[in-house]
Amino acid sequence: MSRFPDRRSVVLAGLAGLTAAPAFAKPARFDAILSAKPDPRAAKNFATLGEALDAAPASGDQPFRILAPKGAWREQVTVRKPNVHLVGEGRAASVIVFNEYAGGRNRPGGPPEIATMTVLAPGFRAERLTIANDFDYPHNMPPEVDYDRTGASGAQATALKLGEGSDRAYFEDVALTGWQDTLFTDAGRSLFRNCFISGCVDFIYGRGVAVFDRCEIRSRTRPGKDFHGFIAAPDTDRRQPYGLVFLDCRLTRDADMPKHTMALGRPWRHTMTFPDGRYGNPDAVGHTAFIRCWMDDHIVPEAWYPMHYNLKGGRRAMYQPEDARLFEYASKGPGAGKPSKRRRQLTASQAKAYTVSNLLSGWRP
């Protein structure tokens, strides 16, 4: 794997173009404060985010608030306690970053997760910071294969995973940066408000219910490639009415990304273990909807692409977008395109159901 000479400079380069969050008045009380040189006499100071998370009470009866001051905190962490609130000093100022990737996870003694941050408890909240995975994807892109223009597995490098046990996760003014598989919403309900999410291949994916409210979704250029990837890859259970929903978002691109080289998404059928073998989950009928979103001209006219999955017995098949639940309503901008059999549009009556409260089953952060 290629090595960067200066990891912090790379993180900041990945945040180029972000508008710094305005200064804010710090709350009167934090339960934990990160400090590069903690004062041993100050019980609230912790040298690492991991140590601060360990200090959170298991009960979670009250919010446990952690301040992440300006700086890059390089560590891989898991949130196991409920009701943890992580607050930074600005989206481009406070950075939680690591560089694990799928190929590295398979090394002897490698970590079980590839995400920089994994959330496994309810009530998590993050504000005014960045969660990044700065694995060197451009120098480690997998070779293309006949069933996938973006290559075989190995280069997935997740910034944030919402795993089993996560629910009611709330993010405001947060940047999630990476390349492939940036955000994994694997469980529960989550809401992202005024956030920035970047990536190239399936960079917002999973089976959870995730709502993106007025976020910027930035597609990144894969150097030397003529196709750059897919925004969403829903793995939604067929009994679940909603999956990945984008409300009033802006779909932007790197400046050097050509026209019509990024798809809105493709439906995913996660390979699982069943009593009769390992194959793609037949109950996965992905749901994604883009509601009143502005789209730049990098979006392909057909909007959605198929995705391969494994059949019982080991054969490979393609899951077609028409067989999933992939929709738009009132798209704007040069990438909006014309409605078609593949680029299906909700009616105004159907779109009325897409409110934050309804999508999140009544949860109001």
GROMACS .gro file of N, CA and C in nm, residues 223-304:
model
  246
  223PRO      N    1  -0.896   0.863  -1.072
  223PRO     CA    2  -0.795   0.902  -1.171
  223PRO      C    3  -0.774   0.797  -1.279
  224GLY      N    4  -0.775   0.843  -1.403
  224GLY     CA    5  -0.748   0.755  -1.516
  224GLY      C    6  -0.863   0.669  -1.560
  225LYS      N    7  -0.980   0.685  -1.501
  225LYS     CA    8  -1.096   0.603  -1.536
  225LYS      C    9  -1.197   0.684  -1.616
  226ASP      N   10  -1.274   0.614  -1.701
  226ASP     CA   11  -1.376   0.684  -1.778
  226ASP      C   12  -1.514   0.674  -1.714
  227PHE      N   13  -1.525   0.600  -1.605
  227PHE     CA   14  -1.649   0.593  -1.528
  227PHE      C   15  -1.611   0.601  -1.381
  228HIS      N   16  -1.689   0.677  -1.303
  228HIS     CA   17  -1.641   0.710  -1.168
  228HIS      C   18  -1.721   0.649  -1.053
  229GLY      N   19  -1.835   0.587  -1.081
  229GLY     CA   20  -1.897   0.511  -0.973
  229GLY      C   21  -2.044   0.535  -0.952
  230PHE      N   22  -2.086   0.510  -0.825
  230PHE     CA   23  -2.227   0.509  -0.789
  230PHE      C   24  -2.241   0.578  -0.653
  231ILE      N   25  -2.342   0.661  -0.640
  231ILE     CA   26  -2.362   0.730  -0.513
  231ILE      C   27  -2.421   0.635  -0.409
  232ALA      N   28  -2.535   0.577  -0.437
  232ALA     CA   29  -2.608   0.498  -0.338
  232ALA      C   30  -2.611   0.350  -0.376
  233ALA      N   31  -2.605   0.264  -0.275
  233ALA     CA   32  -2.621   0.120  -0.295
  233ALA      C   33  -2.708   0.066  -0.182
  234PRO      N   34  -2.841   0.075  -0.197
  234PRO     CA   35  -2.931   0.031  -0.090
  234PRO      C   36  -2.945  -0.120  -0.084
  235ASP      N   37  -2.955  -0.171   0.038
  235ASP     CA   38  -2.970  -0.314   0.065
  235ASP      C   39  -3.097  -0.335   0.148
  236THR      N   40  -3.198  -0.252   0.122
  236THR     CA   41  -3.317  -0.244   0.205
  236THR      C   42  -3.400  -0.373   0.202
  237ASP      N   43  -3.445  -0.417   0.319
  237ASP     CA   44  -3.534  -0.532   0.327
  237ASP      C   45  -3.668  -0.498   0.260
  238ARG      N   46  -3.724  -0.594   0.191
  238ARG     CA   47  -3.848  -0.570   0.116
  238ARG      C   48  -3.964  -0.531   0.207
  239ARG      N   49  -3.960  -0.569   0.338
  239ARG     CA   50  -4.066  -0.535   0.432
  239ARG      C   51  -4.048  -0.396   0.492
  240GLN      N   52  -3.939  -0.331   0.459
  240GLN     CA   53  -3.907  -0.198   0.512
  240GLN      C   54  -3.942  -0.095   0.405
  241PRO      N   55  -4.031   0.000   0.436
  241PRO     CA   56  -4.078   0.091   0.330
  241PRO      C   57  -3.974   0.190   0.278
  242TYR      N   58  -3.877   0.228   0.362
  242TYR     CA   59  -3.781   0.329   0.321
  242TYR      C   60  -3.638   0.283   0.348
  243GLY      N   61  -3.544   0.339   0.270
  243GLY     CA   62  -3.403   0.307   0.285
  243GLY      C   63  -3.319   0.432   0.291
  244LEU      N   64  -3.254   0.467   0.179
  244LEU     CA   65  -3.168   0.584   0.171
  244LEU      C   66  -3.245   0.695   0.099
  245VAL      N   67  -3.274   0.803   0.169
  245VAL     CA   68  -3.358   0.909   0.114
  245VAL      C   69  -3.285   1.043   0.122
  246PHE      N   70  -3.281   1.112   0.010
  246PHE     CA   71  -3.211   1.240  -0.002
  246PHE      C   72  -3.314   1.350  -0.023
  247LEU      N   73  -3.323   1.442   0.071
  247LEU     CA   74  -3.420   1.551   0.066
  247LEU      C   75  -3.349   1.684   0.042
  248ASP      N   76  -3.381   1.750  -0.068
  248ASP     CA   77  -3.329   1.884  -0.095
  248ASP      C   78  -3.177   1.890  -0.087
  249CYS      N   79  -3.111   1.788  -0.138
  249CYS     CA   80  -2.965   1.781  -0.137
  249CYS      C   81  -2.905   1.837  -0.265
  250ARG      N   82  -2.774   1.864  -0.263
  250ARG     CA   83  -2.700   1.906  -0.381
  250ARG      C   84  -2.601   1.796  -0.418
  251LEU      N   85  -2.611   1.747  -0.541
  251LEU     CA   86  -2.521   1.643  -0.590
  251LEU      C   87  -2.414   1.711  -0.674
  252THR      N   88  -2.295   1.727  -0.616
  252THR     CA   89  -2.186   1.799  -0.680
  252THR      C   90  -2.075   1.702  -0.720
  253ARG      N   91  -1.971   1.754  -0.783
  253ARG     CA   92  -1.863   1.668  -0.835
  253ARG      C   93  -1.729   1.739  -0.823
  254ASP      N   94  -1.622   1.659  -0.828
  254ASP     CA   95  -1.489   1.717  -0.842
  254ASP      C   96  -1.482   1.794  -0.974
  255ALA      N   97  -1.400   1.898  -0.977
  255ALA     CA   98  -1.394   1.985  -1.094
  255ALA      C   99  -1.351   1.913  -1.221
  256ASP      N  100  -1.270   1.807  -1.207
  256ASP     CA  101  -1.218   1.738  -1.325
  256ASP      C  102  -1.303   1.618  -1.366
  257MET      N  103  -1.420   1.600  -1.308
  257MET     CA  104  -1.505   1.487  -1.344
  257MET      C  105  -1.586   1.520  -1.470
  258PRO      N  106  -1.574   1.439  -1.577
  258PRO     CA  107  -1.648   1.468  -1.701
  258PRO      C  108  -1.798   1.446  -1.684
  259LYS      N  109  -1.871   1.491  -1.784
  259LYS     CA  110  -2.016   1.472  -1.785
  259LYS      C  111  -2.052   1.323  -1.792
  260HIS      N  112  -2.162   1.291  -1.731
  260HIS     CA  113  -2.226   1.159  -1.746
  260HIS      C  114  -2.132   1.043  -1.711
  261THR      N  115  -2.068   1.052  -1.596
  261THR     CA  116  -1.975   0.946  -1.555
  261THR      C  117  -2.002   0.896  -1.413
  262MET      N  118  -2.116   0.930  -1.355
  262MET     CA  119  -2.151   0.886  -1.219
  262MET      C  120  -2.300   0.851  -1.218
  263ALA      N  121  -2.334   0.735  -1.161
  263ALA     CA  122  -2.474   0.695  -1.149
  263ALA      C  123  -2.530   0.735  -1.014
  264LEU      N  124  -2.660   0.756  -1.009
  264LEU     CA  125  -2.724   0.782  -0.880
  264LEU      C  126  -2.707   0.663  -0.786
  265GLY      N  127  -2.704   0.543  -0.842
  265GLY     CA  128  -2.685   0.428  -0.756
  265GLY      C  129  -2.713   0.297  -0.825
  266ARG      N  130  -2.711   0.189  -0.746
  266ARG     CA  131  -2.742   0.056  -0.795
  266ARG      C  132  -2.790  -0.027  -0.676
  267PRO      N  133  -2.881  -0.121  -0.697
  267PRO     CA  134  -2.935  -0.200  -0.586
  267PRO      C  135  -2.838  -0.310  -0.544
  268TRP      N  136  -2.823  -0.326  -0.413
  268TRP     CA  137  -2.727  -0.421  -0.357
  268TRP      C  138  -2.800  -0.537  -0.290
  269ARG      N  139  -2.753  -0.657  -0.316
  269ARG     CA  140  -2.800  -0.775  -0.242
  269ARG      C  141  -2.680  -0.835  -0.170
  270HIS      N  142  -2.671  -0.803  -0.042
  270HIS     CA  143  -2.559  -0.842   0.041
  270HIS      C  144  -2.550  -0.995   0.050
  271THR      N  145  -2.432  -1.051   0.027
  271THR     CA  146  -2.411  -1.194   0.042
  271THR      C  147  -2.416  -1.231   0.189
  272MET      N  148  -2.502  -1.328   0.223
  272MET     CA  149  -2.522  -1.370   0.361
  272MET      C  150  -2.513  -1.522   0.371
  273THR      N  151  -2.499  -1.571   0.493
  273THR     CA  152  -2.494  -1.715   0.517
  273THR      C  153  -2.632  -1.765   0.557
  274PHE      N  154  -2.683  -1.861   0.481
  274PHE     CA  155  -2.812  -1.924   0.507
  274PHE      C  156  -2.789  -2.073   0.535
  275PRO      N  157  -2.891  -2.143   0.587
  275PRO     CA  158  -2.872  -2.286   0.613
  275PRO      C  159  -2.831  -2.366   0.490
  276ASP      N  160  -2.869  -2.318   0.372
  276ASP     CA  161  -2.836  -2.392   0.249
  276ASP      C  162  -2.724  -2.327   0.168
  277GLY      N  163  -2.646  -2.237   0.232
  277GLY     CA  164  -2.531  -2.182   0.161
  277GLY      C  165  -2.518  -2.032   0.177
  278ARG      N  166  -2.421  -1.974   0.105
  278ARG     CA  167  -2.398  -1.829   0.104
  278ARG      C  168  -2.438  -1.772  -0.030
  279TYR      N  169  -2.525  -1.672  -0.026
  279TYR     CA  170  -2.570  -1.609  -0.149
  279TYR      C  171  -2.636  -1.475  -0.116
  280GLY      N  172  -2.667  -1.399  -0.221
  280GLY     CA  173  -2.728  -1.268  -0.203
  280GLY      C  174  -2.864  -1.278  -0.138
  281ASN      N  175  -2.889  -1.191  -0.041
  281ASN     CA  176  -3.015  -1.193   0.033
  281ASN      C  177  -3.135  -1.169  -0.059
  282PRO      N  178  -3.222  -1.268  -0.078
  282PRO     CA  179  -3.335  -1.250  -0.169
  282PRO      C  180  -3.439  -1.152  -0.118
  283ASP      N  181  -3.435  -1.120   0.013
  283ASP     CA  182  -3.529  -1.023   0.069
  283ASP      C  183  -3.483  -0.879   0.053
  284ALA      N  184  -3.365  -0.859  -0.003
  284ALA     CA  185  -3.315  -0.722  -0.025
  284ALA      C  186  -3.376  -0.666  -0.154
  285VAL      N  187  -3.462  -0.567  -0.137
  285VAL     CA  188  -3.521  -0.496  -0.251
  285VAL      C  189  -3.496  -0.348  -0.224
  286GLY      N  190  -3.378  -0.303  -0.264
  286GLY     CA  191  -3.326  -0.173  -0.224
  286GLY      C  192  -3.421  -0.057  -0.248
  287HIS      N  193  -3.424   0.039  -0.154
  287HIS     CA  194  -3.502   0.161  -0.170
  287HIS      C  195  -3.413   0.283  -0.157
  288THR      N  196  -3.417   0.367  -0.258
  288THR     CA  197  -3.350   0.498  -0.255
  288THR      C  198  -3.438   0.597  -0.328
  289ALA      N  199  -3.447   0.719  -0.274
  289ALA     CA  200  -3.524   0.824  -0.341
  289ALA      C  201  -3.449   0.956  -0.328
  290PHE      N  202  -3.443   1.028  -0.439
  290PHE     CA  203  -3.388   1.164  -0.442
  290PHE      C  204  -3.505   1.259  -0.461
  291ILE      N  205  -3.532   1.340  -0.359
  291ILE     CA  206  -3.648   1.427  -0.356
  291ILE      C  207  -3.604   1.573  -0.363
  292ARG      N  208  -3.643   1.641  -0.471
  292ARG     CA  209  -3.612   1.784  -0.489
  292ARG      C  210  -3.463   1.812  -0.480
  293CYS      N  211  -3.382   1.727  -0.538
  293CYS     CA  212  -3.236   1.744  -0.532
  293CYS      C  213  -3.183   1.814  -0.657
  294TRP      N  214  -3.081   1.897  -0.639
  294TRP     CA  215  -3.010   1.958  -0.751
  294TRP      C  216  -2.894   1.867  -0.790
  295MET      N  217  -2.882   1.839  -0.922
  295MET     CA  218  -2.782   1.744  -0.970
  295MET      C  219  -2.696   1.810  -1.077
  296ASP      N  220  -2.565   1.801  -1.062
  296ASP     CA  221  -2.474   1.851  -1.163
  296ASP      C  222  -2.471   1.752  -1.281
  297ASP      N  223  -2.395   1.788  -1.386
  297ASP     CA  224  -2.402   1.712  -1.510
  297ASP      C  225  -2.318   1.584  -1.510
  298HIS      N  226  -2.262   1.546  -1.394
  298HIS     CA  227  -2.188   1.420  -1.389
  298HIS      C  228  -2.281   1.299  -1.383
  299ILE      N  229  -2.408   1.320  -1.352
  299ILE     CA  230  -2.503   1.210  -1.341
  299ILE      C  231  -2.537   1.155  -1.480
  300VAL      N  232  -2.531   1.022  -1.494
  300VAL     CA  233  -2.562   0.959  -1.623
  300VAL      C  234  -2.711   0.976  -1.653
  301PRO      N  235  -2.749   0.991  -1.781
  301PRO     CA  236  -2.891   1.013  -1.815
  301PRO      C  237  -2.984   0.903  -1.766
  302GLU      N  238  -2.936   0.776  -1.768
  302GLU     CA  239  -3.023   0.667  -1.722
  302GLU      C  240  -3.030   0.657  -1.571
  303ALA      N  241  -2.947   0.728  -1.500
  303ALA     CA  242  -2.949   0.744  -1.354
  303ALA      C  243  -2.903   0.622  -1.276
  304TRP      N  244  -2.959   0.504  -1.303
  304TRP     CA  245  -2.935   0.385  -1.221
  304TRP      C  246  -2.871   0.275  -1.303
   0.00000   0.00000   0.00000
